[in-house]
Every structure is written in structure tokens, then in C-alpha cells.
Amino acid sequence: MKNIRVLTLMPTVPDTEYIHKCTSACAGCSSDLILRHVLKAAGPDTVLVVPACCTSVLQGVYPNTSFGIPVYNVAFASAAAVASGMAAAFEELGKNTNVIAYAGDGGTVDIGIQALSGALERGTNFLYICYDNEAYGNTGMQRSGSTPLGARTTTTPGGKPHQKKDLDRIIAAHHLPYMATSCSAYPQDIVRKVEKALSIKGPKFLHILAPCPPGWRYDTAKTIEVGKLAVRSGMWAMYEREYDTLTLSGQTKAAMMKPAPLEEYLKIQGRFSGLKPDTIAEIRQSMERNLRLLKKEAEGTC
Amino acid sequence: MLTISTGNNAVAAAVREAGTGVVAAYPITPQTEIVEQIANFVTKGSMKASYIPVESEHSAMAACIGASITGIRTFTATSSHGLLYMNEMVNWAAAARLPIVMANVNRALGPGWNVWAEHTDSLQARDTGWLQVYVATVQEAYDATLMAFRIAEDRRVYLPVMVNLDGFTLSHITQQLEDVKIGDFIPPLVLDHKIDPAHPGGYGCMTSSVDYVRIRSDIERSMRDSVEVIRETEAEFAKRFGRSYSWTDDYRCEDAEVLILSMGTLGKEAEVAIDILRSEGVKAGSMRVRWIRPFPNLDLGDRELVVIDRNYSFGFGGILAGSIRAKTGKTCYNVIAGLGGQEVTYHDIASFVRNRKIGTEEWFGVKI
Ligand SMILES: Cc1ncc(C[n+]2csc(CCOP(=O)(O)OP(=O)(O)O)c2C)c(N)n1
Ligand code: SF4
Ligand SMILES: [Mg+2]
């Protein structure tokens, strides 16, 4: 029954489910939601490579699993390299199975960045997805290189003193045939981008913002609202890059024309509580700089 | 065909002859020639495989893991710091029950930087669940590499195998090599637990302690079963190709009253020392230990033992001597010799036997 509702609301989203009910994700987990739609887009001939992260936990305990595709669990730093070997082997064996690495921000921007950079540089035929909950969720919300300025985590109890690492420009420097950003609040966008990515041979990359109720400290019912606010305020930009051509997604174009107030996005989350006006100004400055650069690039004027 | 080859090139030739499908590797002295040679084979088309030039050893083993789980024959080679850097994935490969074959060219660990032979690198990996064999000649490097694939891929084993050869004193020396046409000596790889979209499920997901203990104990069960598989494989190899190997390489041991136990190329040096000692009327023999995992049942009788360790476990002692003591209850005269490529001649080895003080440890060339 529920599928009928979903279908009328989102006609472009395939109705087969590959994530069963009762994963052990927290209530309101948006990473679970992202993966649900990634797998709908990818279909059954898919192998997921998952390093240590929340996703290694939410599958459930051996011999049971809540996933309807094979998941290869691997060491924290190794997802992109394992996927490289797997992609090469499938090619050698004449198989077209999708190889998708699904990793957290810590496993991507911190410990896994070397393996990821290597796999991209070698032209590995795979899709790497970083779901970004902006901290180490698995180990209890320590800061990662992807934690934004000012956010409180268990290792930055006074707020993170450093800026979020600009992962996407690092990835862009690898000149991929396809990379894109998205956000869990826009499942149709995720499905379309995954489908597009998988239709292209070579290395593909998706960076998806994944609001996380316990980590970001907001009410579990507000996961979609927080995701939408991230995009509408301009804190998270959605776009696609095919080689060096950048196309802004509609949601981000709209946010550039008429942004939601940044304070609204910050206020709704406990992790930003007690931000000093200076820090807010700095957050706004880097957000605006990012949007300016993206806009120029999309217009071909940079 | 009879040719000449270096140890490294012999390993590369065996990897090609075995029909390996994926090789992922990273250069390090003195292993580099192996992967250069394989890259060369693949580029020239004499080897139909995918060669993945990864950006680190951690990724080399990770890529081998990703490839091997699809059920393809997989190889890598490394040495010293490379092996240490990939250690997390070395453990992973064994527990994931993947029949990966790796050549480790034994080299000392820094600092100070030293590229010469020593066994501490691979012996640090002795508790990982990998089978480990140590070779002493170019021919043996070739033969052991071929046999490694058959042993690793046997359903009774499904564990990775490390073939260890001494840096420079074997990797870079030239000896004669009789290559083989492998035929069906290595059956096609059938990996029962290969990853397959037709069988969805979690591989290596969170596991309760009840299942974890079961899964770990199965590694040991396979390690024990590998004893028979190694025996069968070496016997079949001898039948087909005429060269025999066993747990140890014994030289004049039958009537020996004192035995030199060692690993790798020093074991060949020891054979010359035995001839010298015999000419002096000393009834000595040499037992070169080939397999370290699974550790062999050594038949040492009541002979006196001189154990040469080209490795060291700080705060404990020589690892071979310690293992022999643990397994047989026998004490020995333990000589720590050859670290960092320290020159150890057959005259030195003969003097170890002459000057033996059973129950003590000595470092060759220094007093501690
Ligand atoms: C080599 C290594 N270091 C540390 C850990 C512990 N660890 C497991 S998951 C994790 C954090 C994962 O963070 P992220 O990649 O952002 O994924 P998330 O948990 O947020 O989904 C850490 C530190 C580990 N498993 N391996
Ligand atoms: S910590 Fe966050 S990302 Fe991890 S399972 Fe919970 S809600 Fe999801
Ligand atoms: Mg995270």
C-alpha cells in the first residue's frame, strides 16, 4: 500500500525495496534513506562495498542482514581500493555488476582519501558515494574533516575551530566523467543522479548530505526539514559536474535567487548552539564564497 | 625449459604460469622487479590479467581482497615496510578466507633505512592466519609460488599463502630455473563464498561473539587441514615435475648429533658449513625450516640444536628458536645472525656449531 503512495508522489523512483524494514539505524537516520534510494536506482545487479561507518552497523548482525544486495564490509581506509579490485575482477570475468562504495565522510575525507584519490586517478569503473553526516557517527560523533566550522562534536565540545574540508573541489581536481552532490531530502534527485552515474563508464562520485538527528541534535521528525534548509539556505549546494562542465541543480539555483535565512538552518540544530556572531559571520562568508564560485563556474565566467 | 633467472623473475614467471587474473601491487626494494615484470607481461600481452597500480600497499591488499572475493586468482608482492603498511588488510584477507598469494621479499625494518635481508617483516605477520613458506633457491621460489595457489585455493584451506624469499641474496641473484607447463596442476578456482548479486547478504558484517568464535576456530581448523593439503600438493608436484619439497629441507641429518636449524638462504649456506664440520669429524646436519605456518612437527630426537634466527622479537628472543622451544620443549643455542643483511658466511655458521652453548642466546658480531 505504502508503495502506491510513494509512486504517486515520486513517479521516477523505482518501487523495489532493497533495504528491509528494521535496520538498526537511529530513528530519523537520513543515511538509511539515501541508501534506500541509491539501491532503488542501482537495481539488483549491484555489490556494495562498505567501510567501517554507521552503515556497517545498520545492516544488522550476522547471519541476518537488512539489505537485499550483497554488501562487502571492509576496513575503514580501504573502500575505494577494495572496489578497485572488485571492478577490475568483474571486468576480467566479463560481468557488468555495479560496484558502489558507500562510505561516510570520515572514511572519505579523512582516512580513506588516499585510496579514493588513487582509485579515481586510475580510472576505476565504479561509483563512490560519500554520505556526509559531518562527523564520525559510528564511534559516537567525533569531529571529522567534514565537520563544519563551529559545530559541536564530542571532540570539539566548544565548537569546531576549523572549516569543513572542501572535498568536492579535491574530487573535481581528478576531472571525473561524472560527479554530483545531493541531499537526503531530495530522493528523486538522488535516484536520477545515481542512474546517470551508473550509465557512465569510469570513476563516478556522489557526495550526499545526510542530516543525522543524534549527531546534529535535532528532533528525529525533522530530518527532511533540516536537509531542505541546508539546501535552501545555501549551506549545501547541489550540482553535477561532467568533466569540467558544472550544472547547478534547480534547488540550488532557487536558493541562490532567494535563500532561506542561514540562522534558521543553524538554530534548528543543537550542535550549533551558542555560536558567536563572529563564527556565524565566518560561516556565512565561506558559504557565500562557495556559492559565488559555483555560480561563476556554472555560467562559464571563471 | 632450462633457463637462468633471478628470484624475483622466477616468482613473476610462476604468477603468469598460474593464470593469475588480477595483480595489485606497489613497488618497494627489493621486491619491485616482481611487479615490474608482471606489468611488463600484462602490457605485452603474454599474461591476460588486470594489473592495478595502486597508490599504497594498504590499497594493494585491499584491491586483492576486492578482486579475490569475486572468485578470481589474485596475487601481490611486497617487502618490509610495505608488508607492515598493509598489515590491517593482511589480517583481513585471511579472516575473509581469500586464497590470495603474496610474495614477500624479506627485508629489514627501519630506522635506519636498510634494504637487506631479514625475516622480522614476515614473522610479524605470523599470527594473521596466512600460511607462510620460506624458500632458498630461485627454483624453489618458482615452484613454491605455483604450489601456493593450489594450496590456498583448496576448499579445505581457503586461506592466503605468503611465499618468502630473502632480499637480494635470493631476489636478485641468478641461478638456473627449470620452468614448467602447469597444465591442470592448479584446478580452476571455485570460491564457495564468492560475492554474487544472486546471493544477497552481508559479508563480514557485525558478528556476535558466539559466531565470531566459531568463525575464528574455523580458520584454525583449516590451518590444521592445510597440513594434508600441503603434503598432497608437494607430492603431486614431485610426481608431475620431479622436484620434491617438504616441511624442512634436510641435509645430512640422518646420523647427525647436532643440528643447525635456520630459514631462507642461510639454510643453504649452512649446508656448506655441515660439510666443513663433517670433515672435522663433527656429526652435524642442517634442517632448513620451510613452513612456519602451519608450524611443522619437527622430529628433532635428542640431538643438540643450534638455531639461527635472522629476526628478533624484542623482549623475547629469536622467533624460530622460541617456536621450536614452544612446540618441542627443547632448548637450543640461539644465534641471532644476518639482521639487516649482515654477512654470515659458512665459516661463521660452522663456528656457531663449534662454539655452541646450549641454553644461551648470542648475537653474531655484537655483545649485549
Ligand atoms: C583503522 C581504523 N581506525 C578507526 C576505526 C574506528 N572507526 C570506525 S567507524 C569510524 C568513524 C566513521 O565515520 P564516518 O566515515 O563519517 O561514517 P559514519 O560513522 O559517520 O557513518 C571510526 C573512527 C576503525 N574501524 N578503523
Ligand atoms: S548516527 Fe546518524 S548517520 Fe549514524 S545511524 Fe544514527 S542517524 Fe544515521
Ligand atoms: Mg560520518
Short mmCIF file of C-alpha atoms in Angstrom, two decimals, chain B residues 95-316:
data_model
loop_
_atom_site.label_atom_id
_atom_site.label_comp_id
_atom_site.label_asym_id
_atom_site.label_seq_id
_atom_site.Cartn_x
_atom_site.Cartn_y
_atom_site.Cartn_z
CA ALA B 95 39.77 -13.77 8.06
CA ALA B 96 37.83 -13.11 4.85
CA ARG B 97 39.06 -16.57 3.75
CA LEU B 98 40.56 -15.37 0.50
CA PRO B 99 43.11 -17.52 -1.34
CA ILE B 100 45.40 -14.61 -2.23
CA VAL B 101 49.04 -15.42 -2.89
CA MET B 102 51.66 -12.87 -1.90
CA ALA B 103 55.40 -12.91 -2.38
CA ASN B 104 57.23 -11.14 0.41
CA VAL B 105 60.83 -10.35 -0.31
CA ASN B 106 62.30 -10.35 3.18
CA ARG B 107 63.94 -7.09 4.17
CA ALA B 108 64.92 -5.33 7.38
CA LEU B 109 62.80 -2.64 9.01
CA GLY B 110 63.81 0.96 9.58
CA PRO B 111 65.10 3.05 11.05
CA GLY B 112 67.88 3.17 9.91
CA TRP B 113 66.90 2.52 6.36
CA ASN B 114 68.22 -0.86 5.33
CA VAL B 115 67.09 -2.78 2.28
CA TRP B 116 68.92 -6.03 3.02
CA ALA B 117 67.60 -9.42 4.05
CA GLU B 118 65.94 -10.15 7.39
CA HIS B 119 62.85 -12.13 8.36
CA THR B 120 61.36 -9.87 11.03
CA ASP B 121 58.94 -8.35 8.49
CA SER B 122 57.05 -11.52 7.58
CA LEU B 123 57.41 -13.11 11.02
CA GLN B 124 55.48 -10.17 12.45
CA ALA B 125 52.61 -11.43 10.30
CA ARG B 126 52.82 -14.97 11.64
CA ASP B 127 49.62 -14.70 13.70
CA THR B 128 47.45 -13.36 10.89
CA GLY B 129 46.09 -16.63 9.51
CA TRP B 130 48.34 -16.64 6.44
CA LEU B 131 50.25 -19.77 5.55
CA GLN B 132 53.94 -18.94 5.27
CA VAL B 133 56.68 -20.72 3.37
CA TYR B 134 60.35 -19.61 3.17
CA VAL B 135 62.42 -20.54 0.14
CA ALA B 136 66.15 -20.65 -0.51
CA THR B 137 66.73 -21.02 -4.26
CA VAL B 138 65.43 -19.46 -7.46
CA GLN B 139 63.91 -22.80 -8.45
CA GLU B 140 62.22 -23.13 -5.11
CA ALA B 141 60.82 -19.59 -5.35
CA TYR B 142 59.21 -20.55 -8.65
CA ASP B 143 57.93 -23.93 -7.51
CA ALA B 144 56.63 -22.68 -4.15
CA THR B 145 54.73 -19.84 -5.83
CA LEU B 146 52.96 -22.26 -8.15
CA MET B 147 52.12 -24.61 -5.29
CA ALA B 148 50.94 -21.67 -3.17
CA PHE B 149 47.97 -21.05 -5.48
CA ARG B 150 46.87 -24.68 -5.37
CA ILE B 151 47.19 -24.85 -1.59
CA ALA B 152 45.44 -21.52 -0.93
CA GLU B 153 42.56 -22.28 -3.27
CA ASP B 154 41.88 -25.76 -1.91
CA ARG B 155 38.42 -25.78 -0.35
CA ARG B 156 39.89 -27.34 2.80
CA VAL B 157 42.15 -24.31 3.17
CA TYR B 158 40.71 -21.10 1.63
CA LEU B 159 43.46 -19.12 3.32
CA PRO B 160 46.09 -16.85 1.79
CA VAL B 161 49.68 -18.01 1.33
CA MET B 162 52.82 -15.91 1.68
CA VAL B 163 55.94 -17.04 -0.18
CA ASN B 164 59.02 -15.51 1.44
CA LEU B 165 62.34 -15.06 -0.27
CA ASP B 166 65.40 -13.26 1.03
CA GLY B 167 66.03 -9.77 -0.30
CA PHE B 168 69.00 -9.60 -2.69
CA THR B 169 70.60 -12.87 -1.58
CA LEU B 170 67.75 -14.59 -3.42
CA SER B 171 65.59 -11.91 -5.07
CA HIS B 172 68.49 -10.55 -7.10
CA ILE B 173 70.82 -13.49 -7.61
CA THR B 174 70.79 -15.54 -10.79
CA GLN B 175 70.51 -19.30 -10.72
CA GLN B 176 69.22 -21.91 -13.09
CA LEU B 177 65.48 -22.29 -13.41
CA GLU B 178 63.56 -25.15 -14.96
CA ASP B 179 60.11 -23.80 -15.75
CA VAL B 180 57.04 -25.98 -16.12
CA LYS B 181 53.88 -26.17 -18.20
CA ILE B 182 51.39 -26.05 -15.40
CA GLY B 183 48.60 -27.98 -17.17
CA ASP B 184 45.85 -28.81 -14.70
CA PHE B 185 48.11 -28.85 -11.65
CA ILE B 186 46.19 -25.84 -10.28
CA PRO B 187 42.47 -26.55 -10.78
CA PRO B 188 40.19 -23.62 -11.73
CA LEU B 189 39.39 -21.54 -8.66
CA VAL B 190 35.98 -22.28 -7.18
CA LEU B 191 35.33 -19.93 -4.28
CA ASP B 192 32.22 -21.14 -2.45
CA HIS B 193 31.73 -17.81 -0.69
CA LYS B 194 32.35 -15.56 -3.69
CA ILE B 195 30.33 -12.37 -3.83
CA ASP B 196 27.38 -12.68 -6.15
CA PRO B 197 24.34 -10.45 -6.66
CA ALA B 198 22.30 -13.66 -6.95
CA HIS B 199 23.07 -14.22 -3.25
CA PRO B 200 22.43 -11.01 -1.37
CA GLY B 201 23.69 -10.78 2.18
CA GLY B 202 26.20 -9.20 4.46
CA TYR B 203 29.79 -10.32 4.09
CA GLY B 204 31.79 -9.60 7.21
CA CYS B 205 29.05 -7.60 8.86
CA MET B 206 28.67 -7.26 12.61
CA THR B 207 29.03 -10.65 14.26
CA SER B 208 28.13 -11.86 17.73
CA SER B 209 30.85 -13.40 19.87
CA VAL B 210 29.21 -16.81 19.53
CA ASP B 211 29.55 -16.74 15.74
CA TYR B 212 32.85 -14.91 15.88
CA VAL B 213 34.46 -17.70 17.91
CA ARG B 214 33.05 -20.26 15.50
CA ILE B 215 34.41 -18.38 12.51
CA ARG B 216 37.83 -17.87 14.11
CA SER B 217 38.10 -21.50 15.12
CA ASP B 218 37.34 -22.44 11.54
CA ILE B 219 40.48 -20.58 10.47
CA GLU B 220 42.49 -22.81 12.79
CA ARG B 221 40.66 -25.91 11.59
CA SER B 222 41.63 -25.00 8.03
CA MET B 223 45.16 -24.23 9.11
CA ARG B 224 45.33 -27.77 10.51
CA ASP B 225 43.72 -29.24 7.38
CA SER B 226 46.28 -27.40 5.29
CA VAL B 227 48.93 -29.79 6.60
CA GLU B 228 47.46 -32.56 4.49
CA VAL B 229 46.84 -30.24 1.53
CA ILE B 230 50.48 -29.11 1.57
CA ARG B 231 51.62 -32.72 1.75
CA GLU B 232 49.39 -33.73 -1.17
CA THR B 233 50.38 -30.70 -3.24
CA GLU B 234 54.10 -31.21 -2.74
CA ALA B 235 53.75 -34.92 -3.52
CA GLU B 236 51.76 -34.20 -6.69
CA PHE B 237 54.29 -31.55 -7.71
CA ALA B 238 57.12 -34.05 -7.28
CA LYS B 239 55.21 -36.63 -9.32
CA ARG B 240 54.49 -34.26 -12.18
CA PHE B 241 57.59 -32.11 -12.25
CA GLY B 242 60.20 -34.18 -10.46
CA ARG B 243 61.16 -31.82 -7.66
CA SER B 244 60.39 -32.74 -4.04
CA TYR B 245 59.75 -30.39 -1.18
CA SER B 246 58.71 -30.92 2.40
CA TRP B 247 58.30 -29.13 5.73
CA THR B 248 62.04 -28.88 6.11
CA ASP B 249 64.94 -29.18 3.72
CA ASP B 250 67.25 -31.69 5.43
CA TYR B 251 70.95 -32.07 4.72
CA ARG B 252 72.96 -34.91 6.27
CA CYS B 253 70.56 -35.16 9.19
CA GLU B 254 70.20 -38.97 9.43
CA ASP B 255 73.08 -39.68 11.82
CA ALA B 256 73.60 -36.11 13.00
CA GLU B 257 74.24 -35.41 16.66
CA VAL B 258 73.95 -31.65 16.29
CA LEU B 259 71.50 -29.86 14.02
CA ILE B 260 71.56 -26.36 12.57
CA LEU B 261 68.04 -25.02 12.14
CA SER B 262 67.54 -21.93 10.01
CA MET B 263 65.29 -20.32 7.41
CA GLY B 264 65.82 -18.96 3.92
CA THR B 265 69.16 -18.65 2.14
CA LEU B 266 71.21 -19.06 5.33
CA GLY B 267 69.97 -22.65 5.26
CA LYS B 268 71.85 -23.21 2.00
CA GLU B 269 74.95 -21.61 3.47
CA ALA B 270 74.57 -23.97 6.42
CA GLU B 271 74.91 -26.99 4.11
CA VAL B 272 78.46 -25.92 3.22
CA ALA B 273 79.17 -25.45 6.92
CA ILE B 274 77.95 -29.01 7.53
CA ASP B 275 80.46 -30.38 5.01
CA ILE B 276 83.27 -28.49 6.77
CA LEU B 277 82.15 -29.74 10.18
CA ARG B 278 81.81 -33.32 8.92
CA SER B 279 85.37 -33.14 7.56
CA GLU B 280 86.43 -32.22 11.10
CA GLY B 281 84.59 -35.27 12.44
CA VAL B 282 81.60 -33.35 13.85
CA LYS B 283 78.37 -35.23 13.14
CA ALA B 284 76.33 -32.21 12.12
CA GLY B 285 73.27 -31.80 9.89
CA SER B 286 71.19 -28.92 8.58
CA MET B 287 67.45 -28.61 8.77
CA ARG B 288 66.14 -25.60 6.87
CA VAL B 289 62.62 -24.88 8.08
CA ARG B 290 60.40 -24.05 5.08
CA TRP B 291 56.91 -23.77 6.53
CA ILE B 292 56.41 -21.51 9.54
CA ARG B 293 52.61 -21.55 9.31
CA PRO B 294 51.34 -24.12 9.74
CA PHE B 295 54.31 -24.83 12.02
CA PRO B 296 55.72 -28.27 11.24
CA ASN B 297 56.03 -31.23 13.57
CA LEU B 298 59.79 -31.35 13.85
CA ASP B 299 61.45 -34.67 14.55
CA LEU B 300 64.49 -33.49 16.49
CA GLY B 301 65.15 -36.56 18.66
CA ASP B 302 67.74 -35.94 21.34
CA ARG B 303 70.10 -34.02 19.10
CA GLU B 304 71.69 -30.76 20.15
CA LEU B 305 70.22 -27.75 18.39
CA VAL B 306 71.84 -24.63 17.01
CA VAL B 307 69.08 -22.31 15.83
CA ILE B 308 69.93 -19.33 13.63
CA ASP B 309 67.36 -16.58 13.73
CA ARG B 310 67.50 -13.89 11.06
CA ASN B 311 64.85 -11.98 13.03
CA TYR B 312 64.22 -10.86 16.54
CA SER B 313 61.29 -10.42 18.88
CA PHE B 314 62.44 -7.79 21.37
CA GLY B 315 61.94 -8.81 24.96
CA PHE B 316 61.53 -12.43 23.92
#
